Coordinates of C-alpha atoms in Angstrom, one line a residue:
M1 CA 32.5 49.2 -22.6
S2 CA 34.0 46.6 -24.4
S3 CA 36.1 43.5 -22.8
T4 CA 39.4 45.0 -24.6
A5 CA 39.1 48.9 -23.6
T6 CA 37.9 46.9 -20.2
R7 CA 41.7 45.2 -20.0
K8 CA 43.2 48.1 -21.0
A9 CA 41.9 50.0 -18.6
A10 CA 42.8 48.0 -15.6
G11 CA 46.3 47.3 -17.0
R12 CA 47.5 50.9 -16.3
P13 CA 48.1 50.5 -12.6
H14 CA 49.4 46.9 -13.2
D15 CA 52.4 48.4 -15.5
A16 CA 53.1 51.4 -12.9
R17 CA 54.0 48.8 -10.5
R18 CA 56.1 46.9 -12.9
G19 CA 58.2 50.2 -13.9
A20 CA 59.4 50.8 -9.7
P21 CA 61.8 48.0 -9.4
A22 CA 63.3 48.8 -12.6
F23 CA 64.0 52.3 -11.7
R24 CA 65.1 51.6 -8.5
L25 CA 67.7 49.1 -10.3
R26 CA 68.9 51.7 -12.5
F27 CA 69.6 53.8 -9.9
G28 CA 71.4 51.9 -7.8
L29 CA 73.6 51.2 -11.0
I30 CA 75.1 54.3 -10.9
V31 CA 75.4 54.7 -7.4
I32 CA 77.7 51.5 -7.5
A33 CA 79.4 53.1 -10.9
M34 CA 79.9 56.4 -8.9
V35 CA 81.6 54.7 -5.7
L36 CA 83.7 52.4 -8.0
S37 CA 84.9 55.1 -9.8
F38 CA 85.9 57.3 -7.0
F39 CA 88.3 54.3 -5.6
G40 CA 89.3 53.5 -8.8
A41 CA 90.6 57.3 -9.0
R42 CA 92.0 57.2 -5.4
L43 CA 93.8 53.8 -6.3
V44 CA 94.9 55.5 -9.2
Q45 CA 96.2 58.3 -7.0
L46 CA 98.0 55.8 -4.8
Q47 CA 99.3 53.6 -7.1
G48 CA 100.2 55.8 -10.0
I49 CA 100.6 59.7 -9.0
D50 CA 102.2 59.6 -5.3
P51 CA 102.5 56.1 -4.2
N52 CA 105.6 57.1 -2.5
S53 CA 104.6 59.9 0.0
Y54 CA 101.3 58.2 1.0
A55 CA 103.4 54.8 1.4
E56 CA 105.8 57.1 3.6
M57 CA 103.0 58.5 5.6
A58 CA 101.4 55.1 6.3
A59 CA 104.7 53.5 7.4
A60 CA 105.6 56.8 9.6
E61 CA 103.2 55.6 12.0
S62 CA 104.4 52.6 13.0
V63 CA 108.7 52.7 12.1
E64 CA 110.9 53.5 14.7
E65 CA 114.3 54.9 13.7
R66 CA 117.3 54.2 15.7
I67 CA 121.0 55.6 16.1
L68 CA 124.0 53.4 16.1
P69 CA 126.6 55.0 17.6
A70 CA 130.2 54.5 15.9
E71 CA 132.9 53.9 17.8
R72 CA 135.5 56.6 18.7
G73 CA 139.0 55.8 17.5
D74 CA 141.4 55.5 20.2
I75 CA 144.9 57.7 21.0
L76 CA 148.0 55.7 21.2
D77 CA 151.3 56.5 22.3
R78 CA 154.3 55.7 20.3
N79 CA 154.4 52.0 21.3
G80 CA 150.7 51.5 21.0
L81 CA 149.7 51.9 24.4
R82 CA 146.3 53.8 24.6
L83 CA 146.3 56.9 25.9
A84 CA 142.2 57.3 24.7
D85 CA 139.8 54.9 24.3
S86 CA 136.1 54.0 24.5
V87 CA 134.6 51.5 27.0
H88 CA 131.0 49.9 27.0
G89 CA 128.1 52.6 27.8
K90 CA 124.6 52.8 27.3
M91 CA 122.2 55.6 26.6
V92 CA 119.2 56.0 28.5
V93 CA 116.1 56.3 26.1
A94 CA 112.4 57.0 26.9
D95 CA 109.0 56.0 25.1
P96 CA 106.8 59.1 25.6
V97 CA 103.7 56.7 25.1
M98 CA 104.4 54.5 27.9
T99 CA 105.9 57.3 30.0
T100 CA 103.7 60.3 29.7
D101 CA 101.2 59.2 33.0
D102 CA 104.7 58.6 35.3
A103 CA 106.2 61.5 34.1
P104 CA 106.8 63.9 37.1
A105 CA 107.6 60.6 39.0
L106 CA 110.5 59.6 36.1
A107 CA 111.9 62.9 36.1
T108 CA 112.6 63.2 39.5
L109 CA 114.2 59.6 39.4
L110 CA 116.3 60.3 36.6
S111 CA 117.6 63.8 37.4
Q112 CA 118.8 62.4 40.8
R113 CA 120.5 58.7 39.6
L114 CA 121.7 60.6 36.4
D115 CA 122.3 64.1 37.0
V116 CA 120.3 65.4 34.5
D117 CA 118.0 68.3 34.3
Y118 CA 114.2 67.7 35.2
F119 CA 112.7 69.9 33.3
K120 CA 114.2 69.1 29.9
T121 CA 113.4 65.4 31.0
L122 CA 109.7 66.0 31.7
A123 CA 109.4 67.5 28.6
R124 CA 111.2 64.6 26.7
L125 CA 109.5 62.0 28.7
R126 CA 105.6 63.8 27.9
E127 CA 106.8 64.4 24.1
D128 CA 103.8 64.1 22.1
G129 CA 103.9 61.8 19.0
S130 CA 107.0 60.4 19.7
Q131 CA 107.9 56.7 21.2
F132 CA 112.1 57.6 21.2
E133 CA 114.1 60.2 23.3
Y134 CA 117.1 60.4 24.7
I135 CA 117.3 61.0 28.6
A136 CA 120.8 60.4 29.0
R137 CA 124.4 59.8 26.7
R138 CA 127.5 57.7 27.8
V139 CA 126.3 56.2 31.0
P140 CA 128.5 53.9 32.4
S141 CA 126.8 50.0 32.0
T142 CA 126.7 49.6 35.8
I143 CA 124.7 53.0 36.4
A144 CA 122.5 52.7 33.7
T145 CA 121.6 48.7 34.6
D146 CA 121.3 49.4 37.8
L147 CA 118.6 52.4 37.4
V148 CA 116.5 50.3 34.7
D149 CA 116.0 47.8 37.1
E150 CA 115.1 49.5 40.0
L151 CA 112.2 51.2 37.6
S152 CA 110.9 48.3 36.8
E153 CA 110.7 46.9 40.0
A154 CA 109.0 50.0 41.0
G155 CA 106.3 49.3 38.2
Y156 CA 107.6 52.1 35.9
E157 CA 107.7 51.4 31.7
G158 CA 108.8 52.4 28.8
I159 CA 112.4 53.2 30.1
T160 CA 115.0 51.3 28.2
L161 CA 119.1 51.0 27.1
R162 CA 121.3 51.2 23.8
D163 CA 124.8 51.1 23.5
D164 CA 126.9 54.2 23.7
P165 CA 130.5 53.8 23.9
I166 CA 131.8 56.0 26.5
R167 CA 135.4 57.9 26.0
N168 CA 138.2 57.0 29.1
Y169 CA 141.6 57.9 29.6
P170 CA 143.1 55.0 31.3
A171 CA 146.3 56.9 33.0
D172 CA 144.1 59.9 34.2
D173 CA 146.2 63.2 33.6
V174 CA 149.4 61.9 31.6
A175 CA 148.9 63.9 28.6
A176 CA 145.8 65.3 29.1
N177 CA 146.5 68.7 27.7
L178 CA 147.7 66.9 24.6
L179 CA 144.6 64.7 24.6
G180 CA 141.5 67.1 25.4
F181 CA 138.3 65.7 26.4
I182 CA 134.5 64.6 25.2
G183 CA 132.4 67.3 26.8
T184 CA 128.5 66.2 27.1
D185 CA 127.9 66.7 22.8
E186 CA 131.2 67.4 21.5
P187 CA 134.6 67.0 21.8
L188 CA 136.9 70.0 23.7
F189 CA 140.5 70.8 23.5
G190 CA 143.4 68.9 22.4
F191 CA 143.9 66.1 20.1
E192 CA 140.1 65.0 20.5
R193 CA 139.1 68.1 18.6
T194 CA 141.8 68.8 16.3
F195 CA 141.5 65.1 15.2
D196 CA 137.3 64.8 15.5
R197 CA 137.0 63.9 11.7
Q198 CA 139.2 61.0 12.0
L199 CA 138.4 59.8 15.5
S200 CA 134.5 60.3 15.3
G201 CA 133.5 57.8 13.0
T202 CA 130.1 58.0 11.5
D203 CA 127.0 56.8 13.3
G204 CA 124.8 54.2 11.7
T205 CA 121.2 54.0 11.6
A206 CA 118.5 51.3 11.8
R207 CA 114.6 51.5 11.3
F208 CA 112.2 48.6 11.6
Q209 CA 108.5 48.6 11.7
V210 CA 106.9 47.9 15.1
G211 CA 103.1 47.4 15.9
G212 CA 101.4 47.4 19.8
G213 CA 105.2 48.2 20.7
N214 CA 106.5 45.4 19.6
R215 CA 108.7 45.0 16.5
I216 CA 107.0 43.3 13.3
P217 CA 109.1 40.4 12.2
L218 CA 108.5 40.6 8.5
G219 CA 108.1 44.6 8.5
E220 CA 110.5 47.0 6.9
N221 CA 114.3 46.5 8.5
T222 CA 116.7 48.7 6.9
V223 CA 120.4 48.8 9.1
V224 CA 123.4 51.3 7.9
P225 CA 126.2 49.9 10.0
A226 CA 128.2 52.5 12.4
K227 CA 131.6 53.5 10.7
N228 CA 134.1 53.4 13.7
G229 CA 136.8 56.0 14.0
T230 CA 140.4 55.8 13.3
P231 CA 143.1 55.6 15.5
L232 CA 145.4 58.3 16.3
A233 CA 148.9 57.6 16.7
T234 CA 151.0 59.9 18.5
T235 CA 155.1 60.2 19.2
V236 CA 154.6 60.6 23.1
D237 CA 155.8 58.2 25.4
M238 CA 153.3 57.6 28.2
D239 CA 156.3 56.4 30.8
L240 CA 158.5 59.1 29.6
Q241 CA 155.3 61.4 29.5
W242 CA 154.3 60.5 33.2
F243 CA 157.8 61.0 34.3
T244 CA 158.2 64.6 32.8
Q245 CA 154.8 65.7 34.4
R246 CA 155.8 64.8 37.8
V247 CA 159.4 66.3 37.9
L248 CA 157.7 69.6 36.3
A249 CA 154.7 69.7 39.1
Q250 CA 157.3 68.6 41.8
T251 CA 159.5 71.5 40.6
L252 CA 156.3 74.4 40.7
Q253 CA 155.6 73.2 43.9
Q254 CA 159.2 73.5 45.4
Y255 CA 159.6 77.1 44.1
K256 CA 155.6 78.2 44.3
A257 CA 155.5 78.9 40.7
L258 CA 152.5 79.8 38.1
S259 CA 152.7 77.2 35.4
G260 CA 155.6 75.7 33.8
V261 CA 156.1 73.6 30.5
A262 CA 158.6 70.4 30.2
I263 CA 159.4 68.8 26.5
V264 CA 161.3 66.1 25.3
M265 CA 162.3 65.6 21.9
D266 CA 164.2 63.3 19.4
S267 CA 167.3 65.1 18.4
R268 CA 167.4 63.1 15.1
T269 CA 164.0 63.6 14.1
G270 CA 162.3 66.1 15.6
E271 CA 159.5 63.6 17.2
V272 CA 157.9 65.1 20.6
M273 CA 157.8 62.4 23.1
A274 CA 156.7 63.9 25.9
L275 CA 155.1 67.6 26.3
A276 CA 154.1 68.5 29.9
D277 CA 151.9 71.4 31.3
A278 CA 151.2 72.2 34.6
P279 CA 149.5 72.8 36.6
T280 CA 147.5 70.2 34.6
F281 CA 144.1 68.3 35.0
D282 CA 142.2 64.6 34.9
A283 CA 140.7 63.8 31.3
N284 CA 138.4 62.1 33.1
K285 CA 137.1 64.6 35.8
A286 CA 137.6 67.7 33.2
L287 CA 134.6 69.6 33.7
E288 CA 135.8 69.6 37.7
A289 CA 139.1 71.2 36.3
D290 CA 140.5 74.9 36.3
K291 CA 139.1 76.1 32.8
D292 CA 142.5 77.8 32.4
D293 CA 144.5 74.3 32.9
L294 CA 142.7 72.8 30.1
G295 CA 144.8 73.7 26.9
S296 CA 148.1 73.3 26.7
R297 CA 150.1 76.0 27.4
A298 CA 153.4 74.7 25.7
I299 CA 151.4 75.7 22.6
S300 CA 149.0 78.7 23.5
D301 CA 151.1 81.1 25.7
A302 CA 154.0 83.1 24.1
Y303 CA 156.5 84.1 26.7
E304 CA 160.0 85.9 26.3
P305 CA 162.7 83.6 26.4
G306 CA 165.5 85.1 27.6
S307 CA 169.1 84.0 27.5
V308 CA 168.4 80.7 25.9
E309 CA 168.0 82.9 22.9
K310 CA 172.0 83.8 22.9
V311 CA 172.8 80.4 21.6
L312 CA 170.8 80.7 18.4
T313 CA 172.4 84.6 18.5
A314 CA 175.8 82.9 18.9
S315 CA 175.0 80.2 15.8
A316 CA 174.2 82.6 13.7
L317 CA 177.2 84.9 14.5
I318 CA 179.4 82.0 14.1
D319 CA 178.1 81.0 10.8
A320 CA 178.2 84.4 9.2
G321 CA 181.9 84.4 10.2
K322 CA 181.6 87.2 12.4
V323 CA 182.9 85.8 15.8
T324 CA 184.6 82.4 16.9
P325 CA 183.9 80.6 20.3
R326 CA 187.7 82.2 21.3
T327 CA 186.6 86.1 20.1
R328 CA 187.4 88.5 22.8
L329 CA 184.9 90.6 24.4
R330 CA 185.8 93.4 26.9
I331 CA 182.5 93.4 29.0
P332 CA 182.2 96.9 31.0
P333 CA 179.8 97.0 34.2
S334 CA 177.1 98.6 32.5
L335 CA 176.6 99.6 28.7
P336 CA 174.5 102.7 27.8
R337 CA 172.4 102.2 24.6
Q338 CA 170.2 104.8 22.7
D339 CA 167.2 105.0 25.0
R340 CA 168.3 102.8 28.3
V341 CA 171.0 101.3 30.2
F342 CA 171.9 97.5 29.8
G343 CA 173.3 95.4 32.7
D344 CA 174.3 91.8 33.5
W345 CA 172.9 89.6 36.0
F346 CA 175.7 90.1 38.3
D347 CA 177.5 93.0 39.1
H348 CA 180.9 93.3 37.8
A349 CA 184.1 95.7 36.9
I350 CA 185.3 95.4 33.3
I351 CA 185.9 91.8 32.9
R352 CA 187.6 90.1 29.8
L353 CA 185.1 87.3 28.1
T354 CA 185.6 85.0 25.2
M355 CA 182.2 84.2 23.2
A356 CA 182.0 81.1 25.0
G357 CA 182.8 82.9 28.3
V358 CA 179.5 85.1 27.2
I359 CA 177.8 82.1 27.0
A360 CA 178.7 80.3 29.8
K361 CA 178.2 82.9 32.0
S362 CA 175.1 84.1 30.4
S363 CA 176.1 88.0 29.4
N364 CA 173.8 90.0 28.3
I365 CA 176.0 93.0 27.6
G366 CA 178.4 90.4 25.7
S367 CA 175.7 89.4 23.7
V368 CA 175.1 92.9 22.7
L369 CA 178.3 93.9 21.9
A370 CA 178.6 90.4 19.8
A371 CA 175.3 91.1 17.8
D372 CA 176.9 94.9 16.8
A373 CA 178.2 92.6 13.7
F374 CA 174.6 91.9 12.5
T375 CA 172.1 94.4 11.3
P376 CA 168.9 94.2 12.6
L377 CA 167.8 92.8 9.1
E378 CA 170.6 89.8 9.4
L379 CA 169.7 88.5 12.7
V380 CA 165.8 88.2 12.1
G381 CA 166.7 86.5 9.1
Y382 CA 168.9 83.7 11.2
L383 CA 166.2 83.8 13.8
Q384 CA 163.0 83.0 11.2
K385 CA 164.9 79.9 10.2
F386 CA 165.7 78.6 13.7
G387 CA 161.6 78.8 13.4
L388 CA 160.5 81.9 15.6
G389 CA 157.7 84.5 14.6
Q390 CA 156.0 81.9 13.2
R391 CA 153.5 78.4 14.3
T392 CA 155.6 74.9 14.1
D393 CA 152.0 73.4 12.6
V394 CA 153.1 70.6 15.3
G395 CA 148.9 69.6 15.0
M396 CA 147.6 71.7 18.1
R397 CA 144.7 73.9 17.9
G398 CA 145.3 77.6 19.4
E399 CA 149.0 77.7 18.7
S400 CA 150.6 80.9 19.4
A401 CA 153.4 82.3 16.7
G402 CA 155.0 84.1 18.9
I403 CA 156.1 87.6 18.5
L404 CA 159.3 88.9 15.8
T405 CA 159.7 92.2 14.8
P406 CA 160.5 92.0 10.9
G407 CA 164.0 93.0 10.2
D408 CA 163.3 95.7 7.8
V409 CA 161.2 97.8 10.1
M410 CA 163.2 96.5 13.5
T411 CA 164.7 99.2 15.4
S412 CA 168.8 98.7 16.3
Q413 CA 167.4 99.8 20.1
T414 CA 165.2 96.3 19.5
K415 CA 167.9 94.0 18.0
D416 CA 170.1 94.7 20.8
R417 CA 167.5 93.3 23.0
V418 CA 166.0 90.6 21.0
A419 CA 169.9 89.5 20.7
F420 CA 169.8 88.4 24.7
G421 CA 166.5 87.0 24.7
Q422 CA 164.0 90.1 25.0
S423 CA 161.4 91.9 22.9
V424 CA 160.9 88.9 21.3
S425 CA 158.4 86.0 22.0
V426 CA 157.8 82.5 21.7
N427 CA 155.8 79.5 22.5
A428 CA 158.2 76.6 24.3
V429 CA 157.6 74.2 21.2
Q430 CA 158.6 76.4 18.9
M431 CA 161.6 77.4 21.1
A432 CA 162.6 73.8 21.9
A433 CA 162.5 73.0 18.3
A434 CA 165.1 76.0 17.9
V435 CA 167.7 74.6 20.6
N436 CA 167.0 71.1 18.7
T437 CA 168.6 72.7 15.3
I438 CA 171.9 73.2 17.1
A439 CA 172.0 69.6 18.4
N440 CA 170.8 68.1 14.7
G441 CA 173.8 69.8 13.3
G442 CA 172.4 73.1 12.4
V443 CA 169.5 71.5 10.2
R444 CA 166.1 72.6 11.8
I445 CA 163.5 69.7 11.6
S446 CA 159.9 71.0 12.3
P447 CA 158.8 69.2 15.4
S448 CA 156.3 66.2 15.2
I449 CA 153.9 65.4 17.7
I450 CA 151.7 62.8 15.5
K451 CA 153.3 59.5 14.0
G452 CA 152.5 59.0 10.5
S453 CA 150.2 61.6 9.5
A454 CA 147.0 63.2 10.3
T455 CA 144.9 65.8 8.7
T456 CA 143.6 68.9 11.5
D457 CA 139.8 70.1 11.3
D458 CA 140.9 73.1 9.3
G459 CA 142.2 70.5 6.5
T460 CA 146.1 71.0 7.4
V461 CA 148.3 67.6 7.2
V462 CA 150.9 67.1 9.9
G463 CA 153.0 64.2 11.6
T464 CA 156.4 62.6 11.2
D465 CA 155.2 61.7 7.4
V466 CA 155.5 64.8 6.2
A467 CA 158.2 66.9 8.6
T468 CA 160.4 69.2 6.7
E469 CA 164.0 70.3 7.3
T470 CA 166.0 73.6 7.0
R471 CA 169.7 74.0 6.9
V472 CA 169.8 77.0 8.8
V473 CA 173.7 76.7 10.2
S474 CA 176.5 75.2 9.0
E475 CA 177.7 71.7 11.0
Q476 CA 180.7 73.4 12.2
A477 CA 178.6 76.2 13.8
A478 CA 176.3 74.4 15.3
R479 CA 179.2 72.0 16.9
Q480 CA 181.2 75.1 18.2
T481 CA 177.5 76.3 19.2
A482 CA 177.3 73.2 21.4
R483 CA 181.1 73.1 22.4
M484 CA 180.3 76.4 24.3
M485 CA 177.0 75.6 25.7
E486 CA 179.2 72.4 27.3
R487 CA 180.6 75.2 29.5
V488 CA 177.3 76.2 30.7
V489 CA 177.1 72.9 32.9
D490 CA 181.3 73.3 34.2
P491 CA 181.0 73.9 37.6
E492 CA 183.9 76.3 37.3
A493 CA 183.3 78.1 34.0
G494 CA 179.0 77.8 34.0
V495 CA 176.3 79.1 35.8
A496 CA 174.0 75.7 35.7
P497 CA 176.1 72.9 36.9
G498 CA 173.0 71.6 38.5
A499 CA 172.1 70.6 34.7
Q500 CA 174.3 68.1 34.9
V501 CA 173.6 64.4 33.7
P502 CA 176.2 62.1 35.8
G503 CA 178.0 60.1 33.2
Y504 CA 177.2 62.3 29.8
L505 CA 178.4 65.3 28.3
V506 CA 175.6 68.4 28.3
A507 CA 175.0 71.0 26.5
G508 CA 172.8 73.6 27.6
K509 CA 171.8 77.0 28.4
T510 CA 170.1 78.9 31.1
G511 CA 167.4 81.8 30.7
T512 CA 165.7 83.8 33.0
A513 CA 163.5 86.8 31.3
Q514 CA 160.6 89.5 32.7
R515 CA 156.8 88.3 31.9
V516 CA 154.9 90.7 30.6
A517 CA 151.7 91.1 32.6
P518 CA 148.9 90.3 30.3
T519 CA 146.6 93.2 32.1
C520 CA 148.7 96.3 31.6
G521 CA 151.2 95.0 28.3
C522 CA 154.1 95.5 30.7
Y523 CA 156.5 93.8 33.2
D524 CA 154.8 93.0 36.3
G525 CA 158.3 92.2 38.4
S526 CA 158.1 88.5 38.0
T527 CA 160.2 86.2 35.6
T528 CA 160.1 83.5 33.6
V529 CA 163.4 81.2 34.1
S530 CA 164.4 78.2 31.8
F531 CA 166.9 75.7 30.6
G532 CA 167.2 74.3 27.2
G533 CA 170.1 71.5 26.3
F534 CA 170.7 68.1 24.6
A535 CA 172.6 65.0 25.2
P536 CA 174.9 63.1 25.0
A537 CA 176.6 66.7 23.9
D538 CA 179.0 65.0 21.3
D539 CA 176.5 62.7 19.9
P540 CA 173.0 64.1 20.6
R541 CA 169.7 61.8 21.5
F542 CA 167.5 64.3 23.4
T543 CA 166.6 67.6 23.3
V544 CA 164.9 69.0 26.8
Y545 CA 163.7 72.5 27.3
V546 CA 162.2 72.9 30.8
V547 CA 160.3 76.4 31.2
V548 CA 159.2 77.6 34.8
H549 CA 157.0 80.6 35.0
A550 CA 156.0 83.1 37.7
P551 CA 158.7 81.5 40.8
Q552 CA 158.0 82.6 44.1
V553 CA 161.6 81.5 45.4
D554 CA 164.6 83.2 44.7
G555 CA 166.6 81.7 41.5
G556 CA 167.5 81.6 37.7
G557 CA 167.4 78.9 35.1
G558 CA 170.3 77.2 36.1
S559 CA 169.0 77.1 39.7
I560 CA 165.6 76.1 39.4
A561 CA 165.0 74.7 35.8
G562 CA 168.3 73.4 35.6
P563 CA 167.9 70.4 37.8
A564 CA 164.7 69.3 36.6
F565 CA 166.1 69.1 33.1
S566 CA 169.3 66.8 34.7
R567 CA 166.2 64.3 35.9
I568 CA 164.3 64.3 32.7
M569 CA 167.3 64.0 30.6
G570 CA 168.7 61.1 32.9
Y571 CA 165.5 59.5 32.9
A572 CA 165.2 59.4 29.1
L573 CA 169.0 58.3 28.2
S574 CA 168.6 55.6 31.0
R575 CA 164.7 54.3 29.7
Y576 CA 166.3 54.4 26.2
R577 CA 169.5 53.3 27.3
V578 CA 171.4 55.4 25.6
P579 CA 175.4 54.8 26.3
P580 CA 177.8 57.2 27.2
T581 CA 180.2 58.7 24.5
D582 CA 183.7 58.6 25.5
G583 CA 183.6 62.7 24.3
K584 CA 186.2 65.0 26.5
P585 CA 184.3 68.1 28.1
S586 CA 184.7 71.2 26.2
R587 CA 187.7 73.2 27.9
L588 CA 187.3 76.5 25.7
P589 CA 188.4 79.3 27.6
V590 CA 185.8 81.7 29.2
E591 CA 188.2 84.3 29.7
W592 CA 191.3 86.4 28.4

């Protein structure tokens, strides 16, 4: 074999060994290219196709969000004094990452100290994947701080505090039935609920990144500040409200009555300066109160007003030219009419009363006889203008419109009873506004309990800024009616001398009506007694209306509600330094 052939044959194995490294290099380059392509595609996906969702997924594992509670707006009286405000409180929160292992022991302590449910607390302390769980809201600062200190000393971790304002009612039970209160998670009753949108404001939020349980200084930090609620100004005078409530409560206790209402209105503006309900409750301890005492009976309860309504009938008759205060009426001992026989609250033979005497003596028979000059449609037309049968829209939830049969379907029998205040129902604010119409020269002013204006939760704008005026009877008719009402408190002519206010002319009217039992829709034998009036009678400044339901001690509107009226009216006149007038008491004849 030649040397050339020998070299060729010997060179074959040598070339194979040289080719192996080249193959491995090429294969490695291909693998690297594939890996780079995968990462490149992944990078395009993350940065180009759907960057936000992946960024959020990554951040969610280390971002904490907290609520920044808004401070609720104050509720103010007419002088800017706080009827409701917010004080510093704390919310107790847990980090389940740190509390899971000690959850049973922590749940026991927290349920005992904060009065929270043990099992719900236990579940929150163990919430998987969470680092922020509410344990309790609106805890007084001292209680919350002492609790955290106690847990820290015991070696427990993961329970911390956040700011959380607590609703506070500085005067306890004063105006509680108007204010309502804040429940565990929502406002309940009264202004708190009706004007919640205005008062509540809007909570803010804070988002920030954490690592190892600590906030990352240069991480995400987004804060949306809380927007605090707007204060609500009312027409209520806190001191007058306090006094009115005390007089009403004492009256109920003295006469062992079921419940009662007392209202003070500014005769000139229709502003409700005091609205007392009894029994009432302490707004700071509302959950301890009887549920029936939480709302306002002055708004929600409808009842027959009795003889206070007679002044509406009388003023309408005078306005229509049907009678005068001196119109003469022969009053028999009883009056048979269609399906029943009417009588008076006192026994008598035939008596001769003027229209002024019908009001002063509170004669049912006289009112029926005088109202014979009206058709049902005419009488109802006047009563509707006085505001009966329709809500006042004063700015409180659950208002009753009362019941007034339409004139085109009212029978003559029903008209007879309505003329003296039965077979018609009202709420107390509605009736106070009707009496105030006479005090205000025959012009009805829609009652207001909100100063300025505010929007209720159903979108109704209420308040003094939107109060309306309606001419109901002439100024002369209103004045003549007021002069007749002066005779009611005259000790010689009337039935309510106890309603007098020393030094002032008073115009008023008593009321005693049968009560309808809700269980049967029938009269149950109990009564509602009342007194409504204004002073000074010749230049009215305040209108006061007192209602007492189901007294168990004998008496009528003059003897039970009249003295309460006198005390409340006397206080209001004194507080606002209203001077006595030089007017002379009415001497209208009551008999002929």
